[in-house]
Short mmCIF file of C-alpha atoms and ligand atoms in Angstrom, two decimals:
data_model
loop_
_atom_site.label_atom_id
_atom_site.label_comp_id
_atom_site.label_asym_id
_atom_site.label_seq_id
_atom_site.Cartn_x
_atom_site.Cartn_y
_atom_site.Cartn_z
CA UNK A 1286 -26.11 9.52 -9.50
CA UNK A 1287 -28.51 10.81 -12.54
CA UNK A 1288 -28.60 14.31 -12.81
CA UNK A 1289 -32.08 13.51 -13.94
CA UNK A 1290 -33.27 11.89 -10.58
CA UNK A 1291 -35.09 14.51 -8.91
CA UNK A 1292 -36.47 14.31 -5.02
CA UNK A 1293 -39.80 12.07 -4.69
CA UNK A 1294 -40.28 12.28 -0.99
CA UNK A 1295 -42.46 14.57 -1.17
CA UNK A 1296 -45.00 11.17 -3.34
CA UNK A 1297 -44.92 8.41 -1.09
CA UNK A 1298 -43.43 6.68 1.00
CA UNK A 1299 -43.04 3.20 -0.34
CA UNK A 1300 -41.53 5.14 -3.38
CA UNK A 1301 -38.43 5.04 -1.59
CA UNK A 1302 -35.09 2.48 -2.76
CA UNK A 1303 -35.75 -0.40 -0.59
CA UNK A 1304 -32.41 -1.38 1.30
CA UNK A 1305 -33.31 -1.33 4.59
CA UNK A 1306 -31.21 1.81 5.43
CA UNK A 1307 -33.87 4.04 3.75
CA UNK A 1308 -36.78 1.88 5.57
CA UNK A 1309 -35.65 2.80 8.83
CA UNK A 1310 -34.11 5.90 8.25
CA UNK A 1311 -36.97 7.70 6.78
CA UNK A 1312 -39.11 9.55 9.14
CA UNK A 1313 -42.36 11.55 7.94
CA UNK A 1314 -41.27 13.40 5.53
CA UNK A 1315 -43.08 16.42 4.67
CA UNK A 1316 -46.06 15.15 2.96
CA UNK A 1317 -47.66 17.62 -0.13
CA UNK A 1318 -50.84 17.36 0.94
CA UNK A 1319 -53.76 16.75 -1.94
CA UNK A 1320 -53.89 19.84 -3.89
CA UNK A 1321 -50.73 19.86 -3.70
CA UNK A 1322 -50.06 16.41 -5.86
CA UNK A 1323 -52.60 17.26 -7.59
CA UNK A 1324 -50.72 20.08 -8.70
CA UNK A 1325 -47.45 18.34 -8.82
CA UNK A 1326 -50.01 15.32 -10.69
CA UNK A 1327 -50.53 17.72 -13.65
CA UNK A 1328 -46.82 20.03 -13.97
CA UNK A 1329 -44.51 18.65 -16.47
CA UNK A 1330 -43.12 18.04 -13.29
CA UNK A 1331 -44.40 15.42 -12.92
CA UNK A 1332 -41.85 13.13 -15.99
CA UNK A 1333 -39.43 13.92 -14.00
CA UNK A 1334 -41.00 12.10 -11.57
CA UNK A 1335 -41.88 9.56 -13.11
CA UNK A 1336 -38.18 8.82 -14.57
CA UNK A 1337 -36.92 8.95 -10.95
CA UNK A 1338 -34.22 7.09 -10.43
CA UNK A 1339 -33.16 5.44 -6.98
CA UNK A 1340 -30.86 7.63 -5.39
CA UNK A 1341 -27.53 5.95 -4.22
CA UNK A 1342 -27.78 4.35 -1.17
CA UNK A 1343 -26.28 0.60 -0.50
CA UNK A 1344 -28.33 -2.43 -1.63
CA UNK A 1345 -26.63 -4.01 1.23
CA UNK A 1346 -29.27 -4.94 3.92
CA UNK A 1347 -28.11 -2.44 6.67
CA UNK A 1348 -29.40 -2.24 10.25
CA UNK A 1349 -28.93 1.46 11.90
CA UNK A 1350 -29.22 3.14 14.58
CA UNK A 1351 -29.97 7.01 13.11
CA UNK A 1352 -28.65 9.20 15.91
CA UNK A 1353 -29.68 12.13 14.20
CA UNK A 1354 -31.63 13.79 11.50
CA UNK A 1355 -31.96 17.22 9.38
CA UNK A 1356 -33.17 18.45 7.03
CA UNK A 1357 -31.52 21.69 6.17
CA UNK A 1358 -31.28 24.68 3.50
CA UNK A 1359 -27.08 26.02 1.55
CA UNK A 1360 -27.29 29.53 3.01
CA UNK A 1361 -24.13 30.01 1.81
CA UNK A 1362 -21.30 28.79 -0.18
CA UNK A 1363 -17.65 29.45 -0.31
CA UNK A 1364 -14.84 28.17 -2.48
CA UNK A 1365 -14.51 24.60 -0.83
CA UNK A 1366 -17.54 25.31 2.10
CA UNK A 1367 -20.60 25.67 2.35
CA UNK A 1368 -22.49 26.44 5.49
CA UNK A 1369 -26.15 24.71 5.98
CA UNK A 1370 -28.88 25.70 8.07
CA UNK A 1371 -30.62 22.67 9.67
CA UNK A 1372 -33.25 21.45 12.25
CA UNK A 1373 -34.03 18.58 13.67
CA UNK A 1374 -36.21 16.02 12.54
CA UNK A 1375 -36.27 14.16 15.92
CA UNK A 1376 -36.06 16.69 18.03
CA UNK A 1377 -38.12 19.33 16.36
CA UNK A 1378 -37.95 21.32 19.83
CA UNK A 1379 -34.60 22.16 19.58
CA UNK A 1380 -33.55 25.24 17.62
CA UNK A 1381 -31.43 25.52 14.09
CA UNK A 1382 -28.39 25.23 14.00
CA UNK A 1383 -26.13 26.26 10.93
CA UNK A 1384 -22.78 24.23 11.01
CA UNK A 1385 -20.08 24.90 7.67
CA UNK A 1386 -18.74 22.03 6.05
CA UNK A 1387 -16.27 21.12 4.07
CA UNK A 1388 -17.91 20.53 0.38
CA UNK A 1389 -15.88 17.14 -0.03
CA UNK A 1390 -17.91 15.74 3.03
CA UNK A 1391 -21.03 15.03 0.42
CA UNK A 1392 -20.36 12.08 -2.62
CA UNK A 1393 -18.83 13.35 -5.45
CA UNK A 1394 -21.87 13.38 -8.18
CA UNK A 1395 -24.17 15.16 -5.27
CA UNK A 1396 -21.56 18.83 -4.84
CA UNK A 1397 -22.95 19.81 -8.20
CA UNK A 1398 -26.63 20.88 -6.70
CA UNK A 1399 -24.46 23.09 -3.59
CA UNK A 1400 -26.05 26.25 -3.74
CA UNK A 1401 -28.35 28.80 -2.01
CA UNK A 1402 -31.03 27.20 -1.83
CA UNK A 1403 -30.54 23.15 -2.05
CA UNK A 1404 -31.96 21.32 0.25
CA UNK A 1405 -30.37 17.99 1.89
CA UNK A 1406 -31.25 15.56 4.76
CA UNK A 1407 -27.86 14.44 6.98
CA UNK A 1408 -28.46 11.47 8.74
CA UNK A 1409 -25.58 10.78 11.64
CA UNK A 1410 -25.52 7.41 13.32
CA UNK A 1411 -24.65 3.62 13.33
CA UNK A 1412 -25.21 0.77 10.85
CA UNK A 1413 -24.27 -3.28 10.88
CA UNK A 1414 -24.78 -6.31 8.77
CA UNK A 1415 -23.80 -9.45 8.86
CA UNK A 1416 -20.27 -9.19 7.28
CA UNK A 1417 -19.80 -6.16 8.48
CA UNK A 1418 -18.76 -3.89 11.87
CA UNK A 1419 -20.80 -1.56 13.28
CA UNK A 1420 -19.39 1.53 12.20
CA UNK A 1421 -19.90 5.22 12.72
CA UNK A 1422 -22.22 6.75 9.53
CA UNK A 1423 -22.95 10.30 8.36
CA UNK A 1424 -24.59 10.82 5.08
CA UNK A 1425 -25.41 13.78 3.08
CA UNK A 1426 -28.25 13.47 1.22
CA UNK A 1427 -29.14 16.85 -1.19
CA UNK A 1428 -32.62 16.20 -2.63
CA UNK A 1429 -33.44 16.58 -6.25
CA UNK A 1430 -36.48 18.61 -7.01
CA UNK A 1431 -38.42 18.83 -10.47
CA UNK A 1432 -36.84 21.53 -12.92
CA UNK A 1433 -39.01 24.62 -13.36
CA UNK A 1434 -40.83 24.37 -16.45
CA UNK A 1435 -40.97 27.87 -18.83
CA UNK A 1436 -44.79 27.91 -18.08
CA UNK A 1437 -44.73 27.98 -14.26
CA UNK A 1438 -42.81 30.47 -15.35
CA UNK A 1439 -44.09 32.53 -17.90
CA UNK A 1440 -47.91 32.26 -15.27
CA UNK A 1441 -45.94 33.66 -12.28
CA UNK A 1442 -44.98 36.57 -14.79
CA UNK A 1443 -48.99 36.79 -16.05
CA UNK A 1444 -49.41 37.02 -12.93
CA UNK A 1445 -47.29 39.64 -10.77
CA UNK A 1446 -47.66 42.40 -13.52
CA UNK A 1447 -51.46 41.59 -12.82
CA UNK A 1448 -50.26 42.19 -9.41
CA UNK A 1449 -48.41 45.04 -10.16
CA UNK A 1450 -50.09 47.04 -11.93
CA UNK A 1451 -53.20 46.33 -8.70
CA UNK A 1452 -50.35 48.14 -6.62
CA UNK A 1453 -49.29 50.36 -8.86
CA UNK B 903 -14.98 37.09 15.32
CA UNK B 904 -17.18 34.99 18.06
CA UNK B 905 -18.08 36.89 21.32
CA UNK B 906 -16.25 35.85 24.51
CA UNK B 907 -18.06 35.64 27.97
CA UNK B 908 -14.39 38.69 28.60
CA UNK B 909 -17.42 41.07 28.53
CA UNK B 910 -19.00 41.74 31.53
CA UNK B 911 -22.46 42.16 31.52
CA UNK B 912 -24.31 44.07 34.17
CA UNK B 913 -27.81 42.80 34.62
CA UNK B 914 -30.36 43.50 36.86
CA UNK B 915 -29.56 47.32 36.61
CA UNK B 916 -32.18 48.23 34.99
CA UNK B 917 -36.02 47.67 35.86
CA UNK B 918 -38.72 45.41 34.77
CA UNK B 919 -41.24 46.97 32.01
CA UNK B 920 -43.94 48.62 32.61
CA UNK B 921 -47.32 46.27 31.41
CA UNK B 922 -50.06 49.42 31.30
CA UNK B 923 -50.34 51.18 28.17
CA UNK B 924 -48.89 54.88 28.81
CA UNK B 925 -50.22 57.85 29.33
CA UNK B 926 -51.06 59.75 25.72
CA UNK B 927 -47.98 62.36 26.76
CA UNK B 928 -45.68 59.56 26.80
CA UNK B 929 -43.82 58.03 23.66
CA UNK B 930 -42.37 54.47 23.70
CA UNK B 931 -40.17 52.08 22.26
CA UNK B 932 -40.25 48.98 22.82
CA UNK B 933 -37.27 47.09 21.55
CA UNK B 934 -37.58 42.50 20.61
CA UNK B 935 -35.43 40.26 19.88
CA UNK B 936 -35.07 36.84 20.03
CA UNK B 937 -31.50 35.88 18.45
CA UNK B 938 -32.96 35.80 15.44
CA UNK B 939 -35.53 38.42 14.74
CA UNK B 940 -36.37 42.10 15.10
CA UNK B 941 -39.23 43.95 16.19
CA UNK B 942 -39.77 47.56 17.33
CA UNK B 943 -43.25 49.09 18.20
CA UNK B 944 -42.89 52.71 19.16
CA UNK B 945 -46.22 54.83 20.91
CA UNK B 946 -46.46 57.49 18.76
CA UNK B 947 -48.62 59.90 21.74
CA UNK B 948 -52.15 60.06 21.39
CA UNK B 949 -53.01 56.77 22.12
CA UNK B 950 -51.08 56.01 18.37
CA UNK B 951 -48.68 53.54 17.95
CA UNK B 952 -46.40 52.26 14.56
CA UNK B 953 -44.51 48.75 14.42
CA UNK B 954 -41.46 48.75 12.41
CA UNK B 955 -40.81 44.98 11.67
CA UNK B 956 -41.89 41.51 13.46
CA UNK B 957 -40.84 38.36 14.67
CA UNK B 958 -42.56 35.87 16.79
CA UNK B 959 -42.72 34.89 19.53
CA UNK B 960 -41.52 32.43 20.95
CA UNK B 961 -44.11 31.28 23.38
CA UNK B 962 -46.86 31.54 21.49
CA UNK B 963 -46.01 32.12 17.65
CA UNK B 964 -47.50 34.53 17.13
CA UNK B 965 -46.05 38.07 16.22
CA UNK B 966 -44.61 39.70 19.21
CA UNK B 967 -45.82 43.29 18.87
CA UNK B 968 -49.77 41.69 18.91
CA UNK B 969 -48.74 40.12 22.12
CA UNK B 970 -47.43 42.83 23.67
CA UNK B 971 -50.32 45.24 22.09
CA UNK B 972 -52.71 43.26 23.67
CA UNK B 973 -50.39 42.10 26.77
CA UNK B 974 -50.82 45.86 27.76
CA UNK B 975 -54.16 47.04 26.45
CA UNK B 976 -54.03 48.42 23.49
CA UNK B 977 -57.19 47.81 20.53
CA UNK B 978 -54.70 47.49 18.25
CA UNK B 979 -57.24 46.95 15.31
CA UNK B 980 -57.79 50.25 15.99
CA UNK B 981 -54.97 51.83 17.23
CA UNK B 982 -51.12 51.33 15.11
CA UNK B 983 -51.66 53.44 12.08
CA UNK B 984 -48.91 52.17 10.26
CA UNK B 985 -46.53 48.55 9.73
CA UNK B 986 -43.07 49.45 8.77
CA UNK B 987 -41.56 46.52 6.56
CA UNK B 988 -37.83 48.15 6.76
CA UNK B 989 -36.49 45.49 4.20
CA UNK B 990 -37.07 41.34 3.16
CA UNK B 991 -35.66 39.57 5.29
CA UNK B 992 -37.10 37.21 7.36
CA UNK B 993 -35.76 38.12 10.77
CA UNK B 994 -37.90 41.76 10.07
CA UNK B 995 -40.46 40.30 8.73
CA UNK B 996 -41.38 36.96 10.40
CA UNK B 997 -44.98 37.03 11.90
CA UNK B 998 -45.57 40.94 8.90
CA UNK B 999 -49.09 39.94 6.87
CA UNK B 1000 -50.45 39.03 10.56
CA UNK B 1001 -50.24 41.72 11.58
CA UNK B 1002 -51.36 43.51 9.29
CA UNK B 1003 -54.78 41.36 9.11
CA UNK B 1004 -55.08 41.80 13.23
CA UNK B 1005 -54.02 45.76 12.87
CA UNK B 1006 -58.00 47.15 10.30
CA UNK B 1007 -56.78 50.39 10.49
CA UNK B 1008 -52.52 50.29 9.20
CA UNK B 1009 -51.49 50.75 6.44
CA UNK B 1010 -48.43 48.99 5.40
CA UNK B 1011 -45.42 50.17 4.44
CA UNK B 1012 -41.83 49.55 2.27
CA UNK B 1013 -39.62 50.00 -0.22
CA UNK B 1014 -41.53 50.17 -3.74
CA UNK B 1015 -39.07 46.79 -5.03
CA UNK B 1016 -40.89 44.56 -2.56
CA UNK B 1017 -43.35 45.46 -5.16
CA UNK B 1018 -41.39 45.39 -7.95
CA UNK B 1019 -42.20 43.22 -10.52
CA UNK B 1020 -39.22 41.34 -10.14
CA UNK B 1021 -40.29 40.85 -6.25
CA UNK B 1022 -43.77 39.86 -7.50
CA UNK B 1023 -42.79 37.53 -9.63
CA UNK B 1024 -41.21 35.60 -6.86
CA UNK B 1025 -43.57 35.45 -4.49
CA UNK B 1026 -46.23 34.39 -6.93
CA UNK B 1027 -44.19 31.05 -8.00
CA UNK B 1028 -43.85 30.37 -4.33
CA UNK B 1029 -47.01 29.08 -4.81
CA UNK B 1030 -45.83 26.49 -7.22
CA UNK B 1031 -42.54 25.71 -5.23
CA UNK B 1032 -44.29 23.28 -2.71
CA UNK B 1033 -41.10 21.17 -2.71
CA UNK B 1034 -39.06 24.59 -0.83
CA UNK B 1035 -42.03 23.59 1.95
CA UNK B 1036 -40.09 26.03 4.71
CA UNK B 1037 -38.79 28.95 2.61
CA UNK B 1038 -40.20 31.60 5.22
CA UNK B 1039 -38.91 34.97 3.29
CA UNK B 1040 -40.93 33.94 0.16
CA UNK B 1041 -44.03 31.92 2.28
CA UNK B 1042 -44.72 35.83 4.59
CA UNK B 1043 -44.73 38.00 1.75
CA UNK B 1044 -46.65 35.87 -0.58
CA UNK B 1045 -49.22 36.11 2.34
CA UNK B 1046 -48.99 40.08 2.65
CA UNK B 1047 -49.24 40.42 -0.95
CA UNK B 1048 -52.72 37.95 -0.90
CA UNK B 1049 -53.70 39.80 1.77
CA UNK B 1050 -53.30 43.07 0.86
CA UNK B 1051 -54.86 42.17 -3.33
CA UNK B 1052 -57.62 40.29 -1.51
CA UNK B 1053 -58.63 43.35 0.17
CA UNK B 1054 -59.06 45.28 -2.58
CA UNK B 1055 -57.92 48.77 -1.49
CA UNK B 1056 -53.38 49.26 -2.98
CA UNK B 1057 -53.90 52.36 -0.37
CA UNK B 1058 -53.06 50.50 2.10
CA UNK B 1059 -49.47 49.81 0.88
CA UNK B 1060 -47.53 52.89 0.16
CA UNK B 1061 -44.01 53.25 -0.45
CA UNK B 1062 -41.00 54.47 1.78
CA UNK B 1063 -37.92 56.40 0.59
CA UNK B 1064 -35.07 58.30 2.14
CA UNK B 1065 -36.67 61.89 2.67
CA UNK B 1066 -40.18 60.54 2.38
CA UNK B 1067 -42.67 62.10 5.69
CA UNK B 1068 -45.06 59.08 7.46
CA UNK B 1069 -46.08 61.44 9.98
CA UNK B 1070 -45.10 65.00 10.81
CA UNK B 1071 -47.30 67.37 13.51
CA UNK B 1072 -45.33 70.77 13.92
CA UNK B 1073 -48.15 72.76 15.14
CA UNK B 1074 -49.24 74.91 18.54
CA UNK B 1075 -50.50 73.60 21.59
CA UNK B 1076 -49.28 69.73 20.40
CA UNK B 1077 -46.57 67.59 20.81
CA UNK B 1078 -44.50 67.65 17.42
CA UNK B 1079 -44.23 64.87 16.08
CA UNK B 1080 -42.57 63.38 13.44
CA UNK B 1081 -41.68 60.31 11.52
CA UNK B 1082 -39.40 60.25 8.78
CA UNK B 1083 -37.40 58.03 6.52
CA UNK B 1084 -33.87 58.87 6.07
CA UNK B 1085 -32.88 55.53 3.51
CA UNK B 1086 -33.49 54.09 0.42
CA UNK B 1087 -32.43 55.98 -1.54
CA UNK B 1088 -33.07 55.98 -5.14
CA UNK B 1089 -30.25 54.55 -6.15
CA UNK B 1090 -30.45 51.15 -3.58
CA UNK B 1091 -33.98 50.04 -4.55
CA UNK B 1092 -32.73 50.12 -7.81
CA UNK B 1093 -30.30 47.86 -6.75
CA UNK B 1094 -32.13 46.32 -4.90
CA UNK B 1095 -34.81 44.96 -7.34
CA UNK B 1096 -31.19 44.03 -9.99
CA UNK B 1097 -30.26 41.76 -7.09
CA UNK B 1098 -33.91 40.57 -6.89
CA UNK B 1099 -33.76 39.90 -10.39
CA UNK B 1100 -30.82 37.38 -9.86
CA UNK B 1101 -32.57 34.84 -8.33
CA UNK B 1102 -35.10 34.36 -10.69
CA UNK B 1103 -35.63 31.12 -11.61
CA UNK B 1104 -34.50 30.84 -15.39
CA UNK B 1105 -36.29 27.59 -17.03
CA UNK B 1106 -35.44 24.02 -16.86
CA UNK B 1107 -33.31 25.29 -13.17
CA UNK B 1108 -33.64 23.27 -10.29
CA UNK B 1109 -35.90 24.33 -7.58
CA UNK B 1110 -34.17 26.01 -4.46
CA UNK B 1111 -35.72 27.39 -1.32
CA UNK B 1112 -34.93 30.94 -2.55
CA UNK B 1113 -32.17 32.83 -0.33
CA UNK B 1114 -32.26 36.77 0.22
CA UNK B 1115 -29.01 38.44 -0.28
CA UNK B 1116 -27.54 39.76 1.89
CA UNK B 1117 -27.18 43.71 -0.43
CA UNK B 1118 -31.12 43.07 0.54
CA UNK B 1119 -30.12 45.44 3.52
CA UNK B 1120 -28.96 47.83 0.51
CA UNK B 1121 -33.35 48.24 0.72
CA UNK B 1122 -33.06 48.82 4.68
CA UNK B 1123 -35.66 51.53 5.71
CA UNK B 1124 -34.25 54.47 9.38
CA UNK B 1125 -36.23 55.84 10.51
CA UNK B 1126 -35.91 59.06 12.19
CA UNK B 1127 -38.24 59.08 14.98
CA UNK B 1128 -39.59 63.08 16.93
CA UNK B 1129 -41.62 63.39 19.50
CA UNK B 1130 -41.23 66.84 21.60
CA UNK B 1131 -37.79 67.13 22.86
CA UNK B 1132 -36.82 63.51 22.67
CA UNK B 1133 -35.42 62.69 19.24
CA UNK B 1134 -34.95 58.91 18.05
CA UNK B 1135 -32.37 56.85 14.77
CA UNK B 1136 -34.17 53.19 13.90
CA UNK B 1137 -31.26 52.36 12.15
CA UNK B 1138 -33.02 48.95 10.57
CA UNK B 1139 -30.11 46.94 9.46
CA UNK B 1140 -28.88 49.65 6.96
CA UNK B 1141 -24.61 48.98 6.16
CA UNK B 1142 -22.44 51.76 5.01
CA UNK B 1143 -21.30 50.40 1.21
CA UNK B 1144 -18.06 51.92 -1.07
CA UNK B 1145 -20.54 53.63 -3.61
CA UNK B 1146 -21.15 56.82 -2.11
CA UNK B 1147 -25.53 56.59 -3.00
CA UNK B 1148 -26.38 53.52 -1.49
CA UNK B 1149 -26.65 52.79 2.60
CA UNK B 1150 -25.73 55.06 5.67
CA UNK B 1151 -23.44 57.42 2.78
CA UNK B 1152 -26.03 58.15 0.58
CA UNK B 1153 -27.86 59.72 3.92
CA UNK B 1154 -25.23 61.53 4.63
CA UNK B 1155 -24.69 63.58 0.84
CA UNK B 1156 -27.60 63.42 0.60
CA UNK B 1157 -28.53 66.55 2.66
CA UNK B 1158 -31.76 65.89 3.78
CA UNK B 1159 -30.73 66.12 7.57
CA UNK B 1160 -30.23 69.51 6.91
CA UNK B 1161 -32.98 70.12 4.66
CA UNK B 1162 -35.68 68.21 6.42
CA UNK B 1163 -34.04 70.20 10.24
CA UNK B 1164 -33.50 66.72 11.31
CA UNK B 1165 -32.63 67.18 15.28
CA UNK B 1166 -29.38 64.72 16.91
CA UNK B 1167 -31.01 62.69 18.79
CA UNK B 1168 -30.82 60.65 22.00
CA UNK B 1169 -31.74 57.40 21.39
CA UNK B 1170 -30.41 54.71 18.72
CA UNK B 1171 -31.08 51.58 17.54
CA UNK B 1172 -28.06 50.22 16.27
CA UNK B 1173 -28.07 49.43 12.29
CA UNK B 1174 -27.16 45.94 11.59
CA UNK B 1175 -26.71 44.62 14.35
CA UNK B 1176 -24.49 46.75 16.11
CA UNK B 1177 -21.80 44.87 13.11
CA UNK B 1178 -19.54 46.95 12.27
CA UNK B 1179 -20.60 47.32 8.99
CA UNK B 1180 -23.96 49.12 9.99
CA UNK B 1181 -20.98 51.85 10.72
CA UNK B 1182 -20.36 55.42 9.23
CA UNK B 1183 -18.77 57.61 11.81
CA UNK B 1184 -21.32 60.33 10.57
CA UNK B 1185 -24.01 58.50 12.54
CA UNK B 1186 -22.34 59.30 16.07
CA UNK B 1187 -21.52 63.31 14.78
CA UNK B 1188 -23.90 64.26 12.32
CA UNK B 1189 -27.18 62.46 13.86
CA UNK B 1190 -26.71 61.62 17.38
CA UNK B 1191 -25.47 63.83 20.79
CA UNK B 1192 -22.61 63.05 21.77
CA UNK B 1193 -23.00 59.47 23.81
CA UNK B 1194 -26.36 58.99 23.10
CA UNK B 1195 -28.29 55.46 25.10
CA UNK B 1196 -27.63 52.38 22.46
CA UNK B 1197 -30.03 49.58 22.19
CA UNK B 1198 -29.62 46.81 19.24
CA UNK B 1199 -31.05 42.49 18.82
CA UNK B 1200 -28.48 40.43 17.39
CA UNK B 1201 -28.16 38.30 15.08
CA UNK B 1202 -26.89 34.88 16.16
CA UNK B 1203 -26.84 33.18 13.00
CA UNK B 1204 -23.99 36.18 12.25
CA UNK B 1205 -22.70 36.37 15.96
CA UNK B 1206 -23.18 40.55 15.17
CA UNK B 1207 -22.47 42.18 17.55
CA UNK B 1208 -19.14 40.52 17.99
CA UNK B 1209 -16.78 41.69 21.09
CA UNK B 1210 -15.14 44.05 18.79
CA UNK B 1211 -18.62 46.23 17.89
CA UNK B 1212 -19.91 45.81 21.52
CA UNK B 1213 -16.55 47.58 22.77
CA UNK B 1214 -16.76 49.70 20.43
CA UNK B 1215 -20.21 50.78 21.03
CA UNK B 1216 -19.45 50.83 24.85
CA UNK B 1217 -17.55 53.41 23.93
CA UNK B 1218 -19.35 54.95 21.75
CA UNK B 1219 -22.20 55.63 23.96
CA UNK B 1220 -23.22 56.61 27.43
CA UNK B 1221 -25.04 53.09 27.89
CA UNK B 1222 -25.35 49.84 25.38
CA UNK B 1223 -28.43 47.61 25.81
CA UNK B 1224 -29.19 44.16 23.94
CA UNK B 1225 -32.49 42.32 23.30
CA UNK B 1226 -30.36 39.09 23.88
CA UNK B 1227 -26.75 38.16 25.74
CA UNK B 1228 -24.67 37.48 22.46
CA UNK B 1229 -22.23 36.05 24.94
CA UNK B 1230 -24.62 33.35 24.75
CA UNK B 1231 -24.68 30.39 22.52
CA UNK B 1232 -26.20 27.82 24.06
CA UNK B 1233 -25.00 24.56 22.40
CA UNK B 1234 -28.30 21.52 21.73
CA UNK B 1235 -27.97 18.58 23.81
CA UNK B 1236 -27.07 15.93 21.03
CA UNK B 1237 -26.29 11.58 21.30
CA UNK B 1238 -22.41 11.16 22.28
CA UNK B 1239 -22.52 10.16 19.12
CA UNK B 1240 -24.02 12.98 16.78
CA UNK B 1241 -21.22 14.73 19.03
CA UNK B 1242 -18.47 13.45 18.10
CA UNK B 1243 -18.73 13.23 14.46
CA UNK B 1244 -20.10 17.07 14.04
CA UNK B 1245 -16.87 17.60 16.07
CA UNK B 1246 -14.84 15.70 13.21
CA UNK B 1247 -16.24 17.19 10.45
CA UNK B 1248 -17.76 20.78 11.18
CA UNK B 1249 -15.44 24.02 10.40
CA UNK B 1250 -18.28 26.36 12.65
CA UNK B 1251 -21.75 25.92 14.75
CA UNK B 1252 -23.80 28.17 15.72
CA UNK B 1253 -26.30 27.29 17.57
CA UNK B 1254 -29.43 30.28 16.51
CA UNK B 1255 -31.52 30.57 20.07
CA UNK B 1256 -34.16 32.05 19.92
CA UNK B 1257 -36.58 30.57 22.43
CA UNK B 1258 -36.93 33.75 25.35
CA UNK B 1259 -37.33 37.00 24.05
CA UNK B 1260 -35.36 40.12 25.08
CA UNK B 1261 -37.81 43.13 25.34
CA UNK B 1262 -35.95 47.38 26.06
CA UNK B 1263 -38.73 49.44 26.75
CA UNK B 1264 -37.63 53.35 26.75
CA UNK B 1265 -40.36 55.90 27.38
CA UNK B 1266 -40.03 59.90 27.14
CA UNK B 1267 -41.57 62.33 28.02
CA UNK B 1268 -42.54 64.92 25.91
CA UNK B 1269 -38.87 67.34 27.60
CA UNK B 1270 -37.33 64.16 26.56
CA UNK B 1271 -37.15 62.45 30.32
CA UNK B 1272 -35.87 58.83 29.31
CA UNK B 1273 -36.99 55.19 32.46
CA UNK B 1274 -36.25 53.05 30.83
CA UNK B 1275 -36.07 49.25 31.54
CA UNK B 1276 -35.70 45.23 29.76
CA UNK B 1277 -37.01 41.85 31.29
CA UNK B 1278 -34.76 39.25 32.26
CA UNK B 1279 -33.55 37.99 28.42
CA UNK B 1280 -31.36 41.93 27.75
CA UNK B 1281 -28.32 42.64 28.77
CA UNK B 1282 -26.83 45.91 29.34
CA UNK B 1283 -22.82 46.70 28.76
ZN1 ZN C 135 -31.36 41.36 10.43
#
């Protein structure tokens, strides 16, 4: 996957890749509210969003039965291991789980994204097609979020200076 | 080392929680912990309350301090005089902004590092970081900053560091009441700001969720509280480092115990969830009476306290009370195939159990006579 590809899941479900796989997999993802969306549109992020390349997902027509879906955040990285805190998207009442995994479990193209604070989705289920027998699969997909722009960083710094003066 | 079931806890051996407010001449220390999270509610006597840290009630999702004070009939809007955020970790700040909004007469106390330009930049960036939708650390802190800014009253915020006196009443015909900060040291505040600099994103770096590092414990505010003949040490998550000028070492090197005539305590809210990193031998000699009552919360994300911690604390104290049973790591029931898959690839798994709120309630007369109660989720060793 190209490094410029950006997680576009907050824009619209229709911008997700067309493979049956993801259309069936993805239950409503965190959608941006209108005002957030407008802010996004005016930011440099939009340019990147427009350049978005569909994440790599096989274009084969698989049928899938998703048994588990989590959203997660990397909370620690240690040599060849990383630890994620997972929130259950299918049963949101379930408590979070913390799981330590080998970096090898992640697609090599996404391994560079493993760092504290990185966000991911993890799906576990069965898939099958007319040509292939039913198989178990587990797919960890790191979200590629827009990069910080100079403007955003400058604005935050100015705001921080204003607040610092107020609280001093 | 993770906790196992080999340690026996003595469950129903303490009375229940008292569900009415304490009389004005009775102090209270109530410790709450849902598994990951900590909140301490203190009655300083004379109807005045002080809150240290915040976590959410799993049932109502509101700050547990509000639920509790309401349940015992305390007018928290007028009677809570201070809220201390002991450090910037999500297990200690969840719901603190709501607490502050509802306790309209309370000042907010915290380390100045949390209101440094570096910290304020992070909270300002949060507004632009909508992608990382559940950045609870920064979201909560951002709400606090915005609320305080909106009040247009900077005096509602007071910075706290070692030797800072929040309250000191020592006069005739009055029960002595003191609440004094043992930490953070000046160096800890500076180091904490340096660590916040490392969290600042750089231009063209990818958005991530801010993960406040473990080193934020540097900044933790430990408290010495006195009410009459009772003294209590509330250790927050203060740790013991190699550096002589930060953490517990700084407390002992500073000389404040003698300078401020801090009396030895009978009750210890063990620091850093009972973990070894929060331990310093001099806590037990210089700050505590022999065999104090030890209380703590768990941090199930890191298996704290572990078996060794529990054994050590049992030996050092007359009783050890923990808000939740650390040996219980209730597994989530997954689909069978999901379970198989997880078992085959996960090197370690922890369930973050936060569905039940443990509560330990200590009430004390000015002569230091204690009445201790706990609810069904808390355990005694
Ligand atoms: Zn903690």
